[in-house]
Coordinates of N, CA and C and ligand atoms in Angstrom, one line a residue:
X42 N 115.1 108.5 114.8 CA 116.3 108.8 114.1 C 116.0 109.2 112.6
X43 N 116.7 110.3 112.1 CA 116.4 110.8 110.7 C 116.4 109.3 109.8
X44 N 115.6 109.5 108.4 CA 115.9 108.6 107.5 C 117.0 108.3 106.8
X45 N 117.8 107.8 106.8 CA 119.0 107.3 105.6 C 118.9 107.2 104.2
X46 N 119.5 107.7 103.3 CA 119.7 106.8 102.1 C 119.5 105.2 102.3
X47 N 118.7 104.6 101.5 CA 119.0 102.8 101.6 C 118.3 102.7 102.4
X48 N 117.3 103.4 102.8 CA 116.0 102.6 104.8 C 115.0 102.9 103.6
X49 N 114.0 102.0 104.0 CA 113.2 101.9 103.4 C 112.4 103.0 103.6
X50 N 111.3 103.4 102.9 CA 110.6 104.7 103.0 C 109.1 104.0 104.0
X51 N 109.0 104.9 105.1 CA 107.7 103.9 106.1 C 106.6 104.3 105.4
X52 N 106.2 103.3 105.6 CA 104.8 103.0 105.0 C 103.5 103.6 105.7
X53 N 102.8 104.2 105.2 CA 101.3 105.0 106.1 C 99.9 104.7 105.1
X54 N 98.9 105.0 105.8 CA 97.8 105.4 104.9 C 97.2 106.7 105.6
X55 N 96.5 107.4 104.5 CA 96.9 108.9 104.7 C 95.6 109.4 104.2
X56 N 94.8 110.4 104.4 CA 93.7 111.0 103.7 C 94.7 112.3 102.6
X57 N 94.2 111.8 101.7 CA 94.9 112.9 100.6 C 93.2 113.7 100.1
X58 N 94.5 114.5 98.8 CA 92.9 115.0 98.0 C 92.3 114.0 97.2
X59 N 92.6 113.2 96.9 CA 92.5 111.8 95.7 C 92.0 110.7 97.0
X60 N 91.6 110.9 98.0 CA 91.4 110.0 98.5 C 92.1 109.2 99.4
X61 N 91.8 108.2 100.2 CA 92.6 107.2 101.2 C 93.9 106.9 100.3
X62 N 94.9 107.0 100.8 CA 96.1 106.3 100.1 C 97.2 105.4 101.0
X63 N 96.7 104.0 100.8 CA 98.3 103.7 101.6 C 99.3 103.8 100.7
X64 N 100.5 104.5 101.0 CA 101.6 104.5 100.5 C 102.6 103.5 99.6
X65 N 102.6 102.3 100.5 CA 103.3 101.7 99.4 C 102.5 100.9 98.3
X66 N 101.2 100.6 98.7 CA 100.6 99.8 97.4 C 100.4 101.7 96.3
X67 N 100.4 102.8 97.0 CA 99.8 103.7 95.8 C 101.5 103.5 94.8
X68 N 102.4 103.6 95.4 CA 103.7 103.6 94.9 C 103.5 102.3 93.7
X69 N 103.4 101.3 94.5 CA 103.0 100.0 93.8 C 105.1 99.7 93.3
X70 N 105.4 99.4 91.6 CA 106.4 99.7 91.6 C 107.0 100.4 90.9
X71 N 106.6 101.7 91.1 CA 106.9 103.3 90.6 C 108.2 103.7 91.5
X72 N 108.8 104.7 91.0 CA 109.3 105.5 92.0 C 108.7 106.1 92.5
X73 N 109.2 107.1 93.4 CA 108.1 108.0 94.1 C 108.5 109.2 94.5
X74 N 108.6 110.1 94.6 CA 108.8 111.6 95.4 C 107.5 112.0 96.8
X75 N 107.9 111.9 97.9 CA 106.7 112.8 98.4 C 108.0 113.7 99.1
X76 N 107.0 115.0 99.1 CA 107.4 116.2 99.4 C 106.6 116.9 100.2
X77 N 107.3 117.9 101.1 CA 106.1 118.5 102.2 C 106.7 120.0 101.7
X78 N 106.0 120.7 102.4 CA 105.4 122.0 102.1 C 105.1 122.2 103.8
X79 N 105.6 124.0 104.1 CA 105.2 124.2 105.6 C 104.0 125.0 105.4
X80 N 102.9 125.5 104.7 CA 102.1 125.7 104.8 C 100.6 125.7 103.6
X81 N 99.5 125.4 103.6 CA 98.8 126.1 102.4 C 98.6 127.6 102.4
X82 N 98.7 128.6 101.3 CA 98.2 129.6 101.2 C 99.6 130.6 101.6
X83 N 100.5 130.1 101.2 CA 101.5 130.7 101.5 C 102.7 130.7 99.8
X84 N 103.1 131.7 99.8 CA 103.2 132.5 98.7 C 104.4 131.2 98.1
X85 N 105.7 131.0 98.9 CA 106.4 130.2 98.1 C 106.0 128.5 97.7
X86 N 105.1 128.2 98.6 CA 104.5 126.9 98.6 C 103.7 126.9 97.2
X87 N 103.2 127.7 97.0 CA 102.0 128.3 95.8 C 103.1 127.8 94.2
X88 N 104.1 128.6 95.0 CA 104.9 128.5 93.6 C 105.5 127.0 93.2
X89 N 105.9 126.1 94.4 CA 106.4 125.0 94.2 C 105.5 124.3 94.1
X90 N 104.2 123.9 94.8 CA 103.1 123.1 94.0 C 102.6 123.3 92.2
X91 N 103.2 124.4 91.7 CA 102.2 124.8 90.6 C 103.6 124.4 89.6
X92 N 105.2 124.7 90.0 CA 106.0 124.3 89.3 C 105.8 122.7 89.0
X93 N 105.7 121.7 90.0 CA 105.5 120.4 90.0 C 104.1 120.1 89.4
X94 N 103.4 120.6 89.0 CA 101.8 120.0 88.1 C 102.5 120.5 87.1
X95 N 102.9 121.6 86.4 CA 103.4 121.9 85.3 C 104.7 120.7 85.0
X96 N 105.4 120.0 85.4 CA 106.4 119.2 85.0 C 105.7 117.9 85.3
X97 N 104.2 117.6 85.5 CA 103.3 116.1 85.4 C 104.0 115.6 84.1
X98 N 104.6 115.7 82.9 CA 104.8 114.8 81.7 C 106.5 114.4 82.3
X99 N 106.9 115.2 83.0 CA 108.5 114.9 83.4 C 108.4 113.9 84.0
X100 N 107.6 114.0 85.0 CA 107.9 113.3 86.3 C 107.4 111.8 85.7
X101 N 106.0 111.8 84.9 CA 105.6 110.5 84.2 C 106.5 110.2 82.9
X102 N 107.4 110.4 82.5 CA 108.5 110.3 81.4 C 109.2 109.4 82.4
X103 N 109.5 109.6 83.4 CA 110.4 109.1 84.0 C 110.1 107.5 85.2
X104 N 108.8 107.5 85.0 CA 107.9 106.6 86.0 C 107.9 107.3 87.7
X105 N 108.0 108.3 87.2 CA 107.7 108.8 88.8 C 106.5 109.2 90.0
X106 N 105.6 108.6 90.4 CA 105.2 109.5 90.8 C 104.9 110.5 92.3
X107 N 104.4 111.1 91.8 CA 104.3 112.6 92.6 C 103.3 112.4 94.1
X108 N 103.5 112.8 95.1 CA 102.7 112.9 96.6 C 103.3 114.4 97.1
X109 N 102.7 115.4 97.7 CA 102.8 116.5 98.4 C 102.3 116.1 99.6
X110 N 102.9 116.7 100.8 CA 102.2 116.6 102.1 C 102.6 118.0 102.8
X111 N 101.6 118.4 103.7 CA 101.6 119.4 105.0 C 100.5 119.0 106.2
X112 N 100.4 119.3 107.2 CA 100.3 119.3 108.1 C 98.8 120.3 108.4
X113 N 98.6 120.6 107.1 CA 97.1 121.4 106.9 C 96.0 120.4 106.9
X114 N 94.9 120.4 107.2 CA 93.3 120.0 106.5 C 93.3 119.8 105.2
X115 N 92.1 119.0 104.8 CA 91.9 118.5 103.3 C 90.9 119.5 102.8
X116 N 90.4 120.5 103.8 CA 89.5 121.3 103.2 C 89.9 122.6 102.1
X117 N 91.2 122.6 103.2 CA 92.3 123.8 102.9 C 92.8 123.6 102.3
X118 N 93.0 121.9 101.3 CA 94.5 121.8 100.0 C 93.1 122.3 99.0
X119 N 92.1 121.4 99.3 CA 91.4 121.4 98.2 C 90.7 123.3 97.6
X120 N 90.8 124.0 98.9 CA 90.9 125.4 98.6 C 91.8 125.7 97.7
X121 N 93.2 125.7 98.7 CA 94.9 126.2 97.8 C 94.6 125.6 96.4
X122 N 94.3 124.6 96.3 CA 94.7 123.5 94.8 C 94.3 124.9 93.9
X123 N 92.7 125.7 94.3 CA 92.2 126.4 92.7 C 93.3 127.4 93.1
X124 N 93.7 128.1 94.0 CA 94.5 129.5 93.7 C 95.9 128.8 92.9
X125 N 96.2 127.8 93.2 CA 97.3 127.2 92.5 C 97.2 127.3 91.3
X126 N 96.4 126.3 90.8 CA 95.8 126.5 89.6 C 95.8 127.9 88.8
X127 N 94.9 128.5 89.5 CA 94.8 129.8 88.9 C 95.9 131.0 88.6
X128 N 96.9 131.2 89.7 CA 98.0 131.8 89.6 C 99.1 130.7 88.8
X129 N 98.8 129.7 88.7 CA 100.4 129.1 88.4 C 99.9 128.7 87.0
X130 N 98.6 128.8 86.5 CA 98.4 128.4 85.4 C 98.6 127.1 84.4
X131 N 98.1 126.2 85.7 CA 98.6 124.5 85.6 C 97.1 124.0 86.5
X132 N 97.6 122.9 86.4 CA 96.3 121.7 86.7 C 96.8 121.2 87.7
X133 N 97.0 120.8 89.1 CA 97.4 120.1 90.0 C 96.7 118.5 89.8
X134 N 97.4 118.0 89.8 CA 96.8 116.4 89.5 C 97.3 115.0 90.5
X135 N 98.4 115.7 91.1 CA 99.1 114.8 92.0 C 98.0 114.9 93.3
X136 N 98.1 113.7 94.4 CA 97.5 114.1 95.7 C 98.2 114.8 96.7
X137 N 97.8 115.5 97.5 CA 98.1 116.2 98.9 C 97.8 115.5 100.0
X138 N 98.6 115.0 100.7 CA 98.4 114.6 102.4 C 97.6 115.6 103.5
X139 N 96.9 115.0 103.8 CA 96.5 116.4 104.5 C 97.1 115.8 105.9
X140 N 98.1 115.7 106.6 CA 98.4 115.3 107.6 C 98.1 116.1 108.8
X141 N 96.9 116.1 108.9 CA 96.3 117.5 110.4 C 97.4 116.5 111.8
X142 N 97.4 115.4 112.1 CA 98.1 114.6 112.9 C 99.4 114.5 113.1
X143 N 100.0 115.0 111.9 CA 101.6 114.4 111.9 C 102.0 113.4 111.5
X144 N 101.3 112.5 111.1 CA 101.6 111.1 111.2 C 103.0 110.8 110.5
X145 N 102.5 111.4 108.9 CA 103.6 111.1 108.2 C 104.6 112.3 107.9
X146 N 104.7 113.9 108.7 CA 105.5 114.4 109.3 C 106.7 114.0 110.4
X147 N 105.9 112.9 111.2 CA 106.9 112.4 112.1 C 107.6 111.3 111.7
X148 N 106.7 110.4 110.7 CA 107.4 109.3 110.3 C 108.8 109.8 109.6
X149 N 108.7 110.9 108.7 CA 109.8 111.6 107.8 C 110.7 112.3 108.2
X150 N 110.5 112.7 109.5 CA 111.2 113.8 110.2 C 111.1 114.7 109.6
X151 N 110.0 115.3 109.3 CA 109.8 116.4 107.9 C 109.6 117.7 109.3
X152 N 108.9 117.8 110.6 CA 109.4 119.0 111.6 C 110.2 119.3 112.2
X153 N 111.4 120.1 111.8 CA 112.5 120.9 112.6 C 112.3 121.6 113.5
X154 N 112.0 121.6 114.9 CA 111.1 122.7 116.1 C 112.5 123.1 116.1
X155 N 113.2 123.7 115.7 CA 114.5 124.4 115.7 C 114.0 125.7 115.0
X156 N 113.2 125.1 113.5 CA 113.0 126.1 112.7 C 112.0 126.7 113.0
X157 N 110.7 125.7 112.5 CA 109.7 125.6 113.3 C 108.3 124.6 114.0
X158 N 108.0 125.1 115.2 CA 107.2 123.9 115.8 C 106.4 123.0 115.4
X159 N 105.5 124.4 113.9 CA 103.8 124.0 113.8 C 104.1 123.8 112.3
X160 N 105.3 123.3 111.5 CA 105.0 123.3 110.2 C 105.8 122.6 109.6
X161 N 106.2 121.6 108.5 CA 107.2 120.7 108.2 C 107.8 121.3 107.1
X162 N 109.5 121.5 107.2 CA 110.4 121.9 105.9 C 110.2 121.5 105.0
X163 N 110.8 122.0 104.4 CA 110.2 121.7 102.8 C 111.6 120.5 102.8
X164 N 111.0 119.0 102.6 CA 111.9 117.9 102.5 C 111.5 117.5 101.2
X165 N 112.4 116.7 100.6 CA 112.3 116.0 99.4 C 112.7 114.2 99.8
X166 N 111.9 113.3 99.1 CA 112.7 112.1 99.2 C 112.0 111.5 98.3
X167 N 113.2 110.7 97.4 CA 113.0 110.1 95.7 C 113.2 108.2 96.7
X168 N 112.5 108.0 96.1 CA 112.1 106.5 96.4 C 112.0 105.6 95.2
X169 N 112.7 104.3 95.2 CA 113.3 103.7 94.4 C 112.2 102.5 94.1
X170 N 111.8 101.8 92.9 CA 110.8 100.8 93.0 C 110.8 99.6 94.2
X171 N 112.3 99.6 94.6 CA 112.1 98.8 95.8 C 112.0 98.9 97.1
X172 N 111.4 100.5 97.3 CA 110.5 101.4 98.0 C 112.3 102.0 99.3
X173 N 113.0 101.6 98.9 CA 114.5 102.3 99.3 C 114.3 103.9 98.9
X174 N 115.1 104.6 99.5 CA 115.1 106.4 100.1 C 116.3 106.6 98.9
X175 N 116.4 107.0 97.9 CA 117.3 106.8 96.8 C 118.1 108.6 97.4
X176 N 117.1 109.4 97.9 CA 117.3 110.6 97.7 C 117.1 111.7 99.2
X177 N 117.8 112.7 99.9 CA 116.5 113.2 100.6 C 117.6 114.6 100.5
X178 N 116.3 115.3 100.2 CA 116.8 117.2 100.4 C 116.1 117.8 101.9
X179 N 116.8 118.6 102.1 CA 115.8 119.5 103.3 C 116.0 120.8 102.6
X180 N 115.7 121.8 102.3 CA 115.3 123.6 101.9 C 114.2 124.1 103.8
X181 N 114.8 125.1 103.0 CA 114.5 126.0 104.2 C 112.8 126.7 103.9
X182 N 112.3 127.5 105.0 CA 111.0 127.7 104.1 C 111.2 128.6 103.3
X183 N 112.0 129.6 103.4 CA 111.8 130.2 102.7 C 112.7 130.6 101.4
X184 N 113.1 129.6 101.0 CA 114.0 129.1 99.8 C 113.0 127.4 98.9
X185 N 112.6 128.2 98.0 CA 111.7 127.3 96.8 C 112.5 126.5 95.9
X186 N 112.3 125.4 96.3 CA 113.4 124.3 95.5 C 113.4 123.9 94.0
X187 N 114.2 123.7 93.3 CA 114.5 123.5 92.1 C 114.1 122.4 91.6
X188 N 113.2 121.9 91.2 CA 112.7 120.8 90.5 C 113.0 120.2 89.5
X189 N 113.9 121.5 88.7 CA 114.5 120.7 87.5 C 115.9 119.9 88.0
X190 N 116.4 120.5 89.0 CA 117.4 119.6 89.8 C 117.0 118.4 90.1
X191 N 115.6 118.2 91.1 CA 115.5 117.1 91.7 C 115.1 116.0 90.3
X192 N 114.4 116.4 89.1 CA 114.8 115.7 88.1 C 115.9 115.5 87.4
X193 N 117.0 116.1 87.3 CA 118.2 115.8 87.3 C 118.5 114.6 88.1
X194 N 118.5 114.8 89.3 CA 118.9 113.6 90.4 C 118.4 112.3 89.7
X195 N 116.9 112.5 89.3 CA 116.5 111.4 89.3 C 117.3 110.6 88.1
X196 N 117.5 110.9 87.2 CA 117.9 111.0 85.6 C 119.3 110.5 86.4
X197 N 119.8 110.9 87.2 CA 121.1 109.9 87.3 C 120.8 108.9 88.4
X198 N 120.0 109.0 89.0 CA 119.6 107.4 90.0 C 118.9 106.2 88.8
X199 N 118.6 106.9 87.7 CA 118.1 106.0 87.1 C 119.0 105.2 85.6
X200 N 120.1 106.4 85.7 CA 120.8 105.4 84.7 C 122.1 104.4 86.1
X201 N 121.6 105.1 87.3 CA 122.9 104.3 88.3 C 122.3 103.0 88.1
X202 N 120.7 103.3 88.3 CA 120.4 101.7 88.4 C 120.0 101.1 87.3
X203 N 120.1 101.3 85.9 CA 119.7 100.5 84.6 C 121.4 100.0 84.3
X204 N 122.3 101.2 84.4 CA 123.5 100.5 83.5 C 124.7 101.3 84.2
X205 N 125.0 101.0 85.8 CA 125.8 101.1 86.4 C 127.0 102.1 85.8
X206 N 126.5 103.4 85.9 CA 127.0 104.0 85.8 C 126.7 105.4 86.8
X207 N 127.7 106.1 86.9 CA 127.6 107.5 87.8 C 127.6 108.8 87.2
X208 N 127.3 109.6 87.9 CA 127.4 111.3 86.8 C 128.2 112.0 87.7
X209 N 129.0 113.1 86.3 CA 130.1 113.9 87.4 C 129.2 114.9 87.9
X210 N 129.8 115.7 88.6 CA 129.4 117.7 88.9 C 129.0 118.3 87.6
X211 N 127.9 118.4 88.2 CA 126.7 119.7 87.3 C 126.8 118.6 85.8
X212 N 126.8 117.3 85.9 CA 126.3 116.7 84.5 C 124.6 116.9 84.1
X213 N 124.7 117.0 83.0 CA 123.3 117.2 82.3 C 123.0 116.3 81.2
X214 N 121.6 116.1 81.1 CA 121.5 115.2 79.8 C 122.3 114.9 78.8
X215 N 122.3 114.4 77.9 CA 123.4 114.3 77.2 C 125.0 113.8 76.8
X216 N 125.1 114.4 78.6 CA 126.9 114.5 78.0 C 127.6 113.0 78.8
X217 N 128.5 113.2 78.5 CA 129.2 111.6 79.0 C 129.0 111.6 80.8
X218 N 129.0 109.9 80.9 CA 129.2 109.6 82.0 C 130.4 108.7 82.8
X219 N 130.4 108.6 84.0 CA 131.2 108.0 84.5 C 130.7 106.3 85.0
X220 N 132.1 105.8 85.0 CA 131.9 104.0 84.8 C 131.9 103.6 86.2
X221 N 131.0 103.0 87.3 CA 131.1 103.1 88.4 C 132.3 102.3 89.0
X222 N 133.0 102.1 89.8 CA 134.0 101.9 90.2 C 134.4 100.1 90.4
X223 N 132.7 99.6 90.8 CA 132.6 97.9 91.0 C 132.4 97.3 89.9
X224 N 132.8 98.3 88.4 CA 132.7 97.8 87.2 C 134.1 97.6 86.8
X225 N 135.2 96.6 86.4 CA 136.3 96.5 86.1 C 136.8 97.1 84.8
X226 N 137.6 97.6 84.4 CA 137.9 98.1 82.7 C 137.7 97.4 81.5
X227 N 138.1 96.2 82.2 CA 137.9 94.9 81.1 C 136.3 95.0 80.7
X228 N 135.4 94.6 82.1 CA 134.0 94.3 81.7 C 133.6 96.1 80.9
X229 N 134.3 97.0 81.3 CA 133.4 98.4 81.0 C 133.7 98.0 79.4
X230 N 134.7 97.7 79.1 CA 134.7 97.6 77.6 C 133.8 97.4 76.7
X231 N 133.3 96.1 77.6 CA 132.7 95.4 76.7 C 131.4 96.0 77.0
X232 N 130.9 96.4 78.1 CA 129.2 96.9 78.0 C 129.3 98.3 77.7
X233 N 130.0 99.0 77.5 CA 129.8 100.0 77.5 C 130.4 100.0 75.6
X234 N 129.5 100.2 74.2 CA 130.0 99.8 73.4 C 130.5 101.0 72.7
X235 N 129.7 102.0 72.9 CA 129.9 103.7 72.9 C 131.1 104.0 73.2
X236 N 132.5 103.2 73.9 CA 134.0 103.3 74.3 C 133.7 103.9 75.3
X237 N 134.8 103.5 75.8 CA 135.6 104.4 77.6 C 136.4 104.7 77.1
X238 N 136.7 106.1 78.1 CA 138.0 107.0 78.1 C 138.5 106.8 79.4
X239 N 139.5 106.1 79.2 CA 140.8 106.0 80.7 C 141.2 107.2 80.8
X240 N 140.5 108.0 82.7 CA 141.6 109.3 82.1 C 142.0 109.3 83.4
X241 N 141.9 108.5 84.1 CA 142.5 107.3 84.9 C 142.5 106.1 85.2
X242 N 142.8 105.2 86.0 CA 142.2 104.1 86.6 C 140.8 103.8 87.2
X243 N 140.8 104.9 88.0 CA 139.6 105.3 88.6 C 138.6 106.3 88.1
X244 N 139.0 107.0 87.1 CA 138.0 107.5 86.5 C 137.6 107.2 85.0
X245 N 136.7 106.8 84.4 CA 136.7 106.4 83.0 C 135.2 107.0 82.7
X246 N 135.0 106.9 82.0 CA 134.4 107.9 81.4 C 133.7 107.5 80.4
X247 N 132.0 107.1 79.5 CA 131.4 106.9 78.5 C 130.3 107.7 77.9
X248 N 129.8 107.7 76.9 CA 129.0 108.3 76.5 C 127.5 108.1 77.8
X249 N 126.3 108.6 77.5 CA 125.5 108.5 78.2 C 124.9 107.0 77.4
X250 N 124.5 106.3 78.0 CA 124.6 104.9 77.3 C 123.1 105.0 76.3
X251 N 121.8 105.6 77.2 CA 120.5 105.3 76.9 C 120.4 106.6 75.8
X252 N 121.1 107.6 74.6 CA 121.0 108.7 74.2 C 121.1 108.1 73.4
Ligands
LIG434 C1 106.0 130.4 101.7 O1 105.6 129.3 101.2 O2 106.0 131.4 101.1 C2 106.5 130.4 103.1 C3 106.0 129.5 104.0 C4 106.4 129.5 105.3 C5 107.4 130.4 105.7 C6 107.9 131.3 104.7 C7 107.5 131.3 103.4

């Protein structure tokens, strides 16, 4: 069965480029992103590995870190890594799964034989320090995902879980937020010192708390 929001993320150990990694001790109590890629040496994959080494200060701004996987050899990331590098004009520093097995393709449900047999969608899943699935995207291959989105996401999983609050549509840094609903008006008052705006019962509304 696919993963859920709230299931824990399964745990593997994996040959990366960085070496043996079991999963949840590499996580330890970080967040985490691992993402797959359907191929090495393939023009949109090039672009999305080299976008994510270039945002390495985002992703560690935020305690996150970074794992890539495909279903390629470790001989072949460690190839891709220099054209990455070279065309994207960044440093790749995160590790690569080289899952030639599947292992942690099947654990993820990261192969759609719909789409295709021999190569896993490009899936996203943000993992929370208590190793919970906070997040999951699926993109198609041939649509290169937005990273500054999936930081976005994160940016609001992370004020959901410091100071119970939610973000509206298309919020961005900065601007106000929403008071989550298992928070009463009375208590929002008082934690939230920046004021609420009643612009209903159910919706209220405060500054971004941590700005
Ligand atoms: C790409 O990364 O460019 C790509 C990979 C598989 C199918 C289509 C595009």
């Amino acid at each position: 069965m696919a993963l859920r929001l709230g299931d824990i993320a399964p745990d593997f150990t994996a040959e990366t480029t960085e070496g043996t990694i079991n999963f949840h001790e590499w996580l330890g109590n970080s967040w985490g992103m691992i993402f797959s890629h359907p191929a090495d040496f393939t023009p949109v994959c090039t672009t999305e590995l080299g976008r994510t080494a270039q945002l390495k200060d985002e992703f560690e701004k935020r305690g996150v870190k970074v794992i890539a996987v495909s279903v390629d050899p470790l001989e072949s990331h460690t190839e891709w890594v220099k054209d990455i590098n070279e065309t994207q004009n960044t440093t790749v520093d995160f590790p690569m799964i080289a899952d030639k097995d599947r292992q942690v393709a099947e654990l993820y449900d990261m192969i759609h034989p719909n789409a295709s047999e021999k190569s896993t969608v490009r899936s996203v899943f943000v993992i929370g320090p208590d190793k919970k699935i906070k997040l999951t995207l699926t993109y198609p291959a041939s649509t290169g995902r937005n990273f500054l989105e999936i930081l976005r996401v994160i940016d609001s999983l992370q004020l959901t879980a410091n100071y119970q609050v939610a973000t509206p549509a298309d919020w961005q840094q900065g601007e106000d937020v929403i008071v989550v609903p298992a928070v009463s008006t009375e208590d929002a008052i008082k934690k939230f010192p920046k004021g609420v705006t009643i612009v209903k019962p159910y919706l209220r509304t405060t500054p971004q708390p941590n700005k």
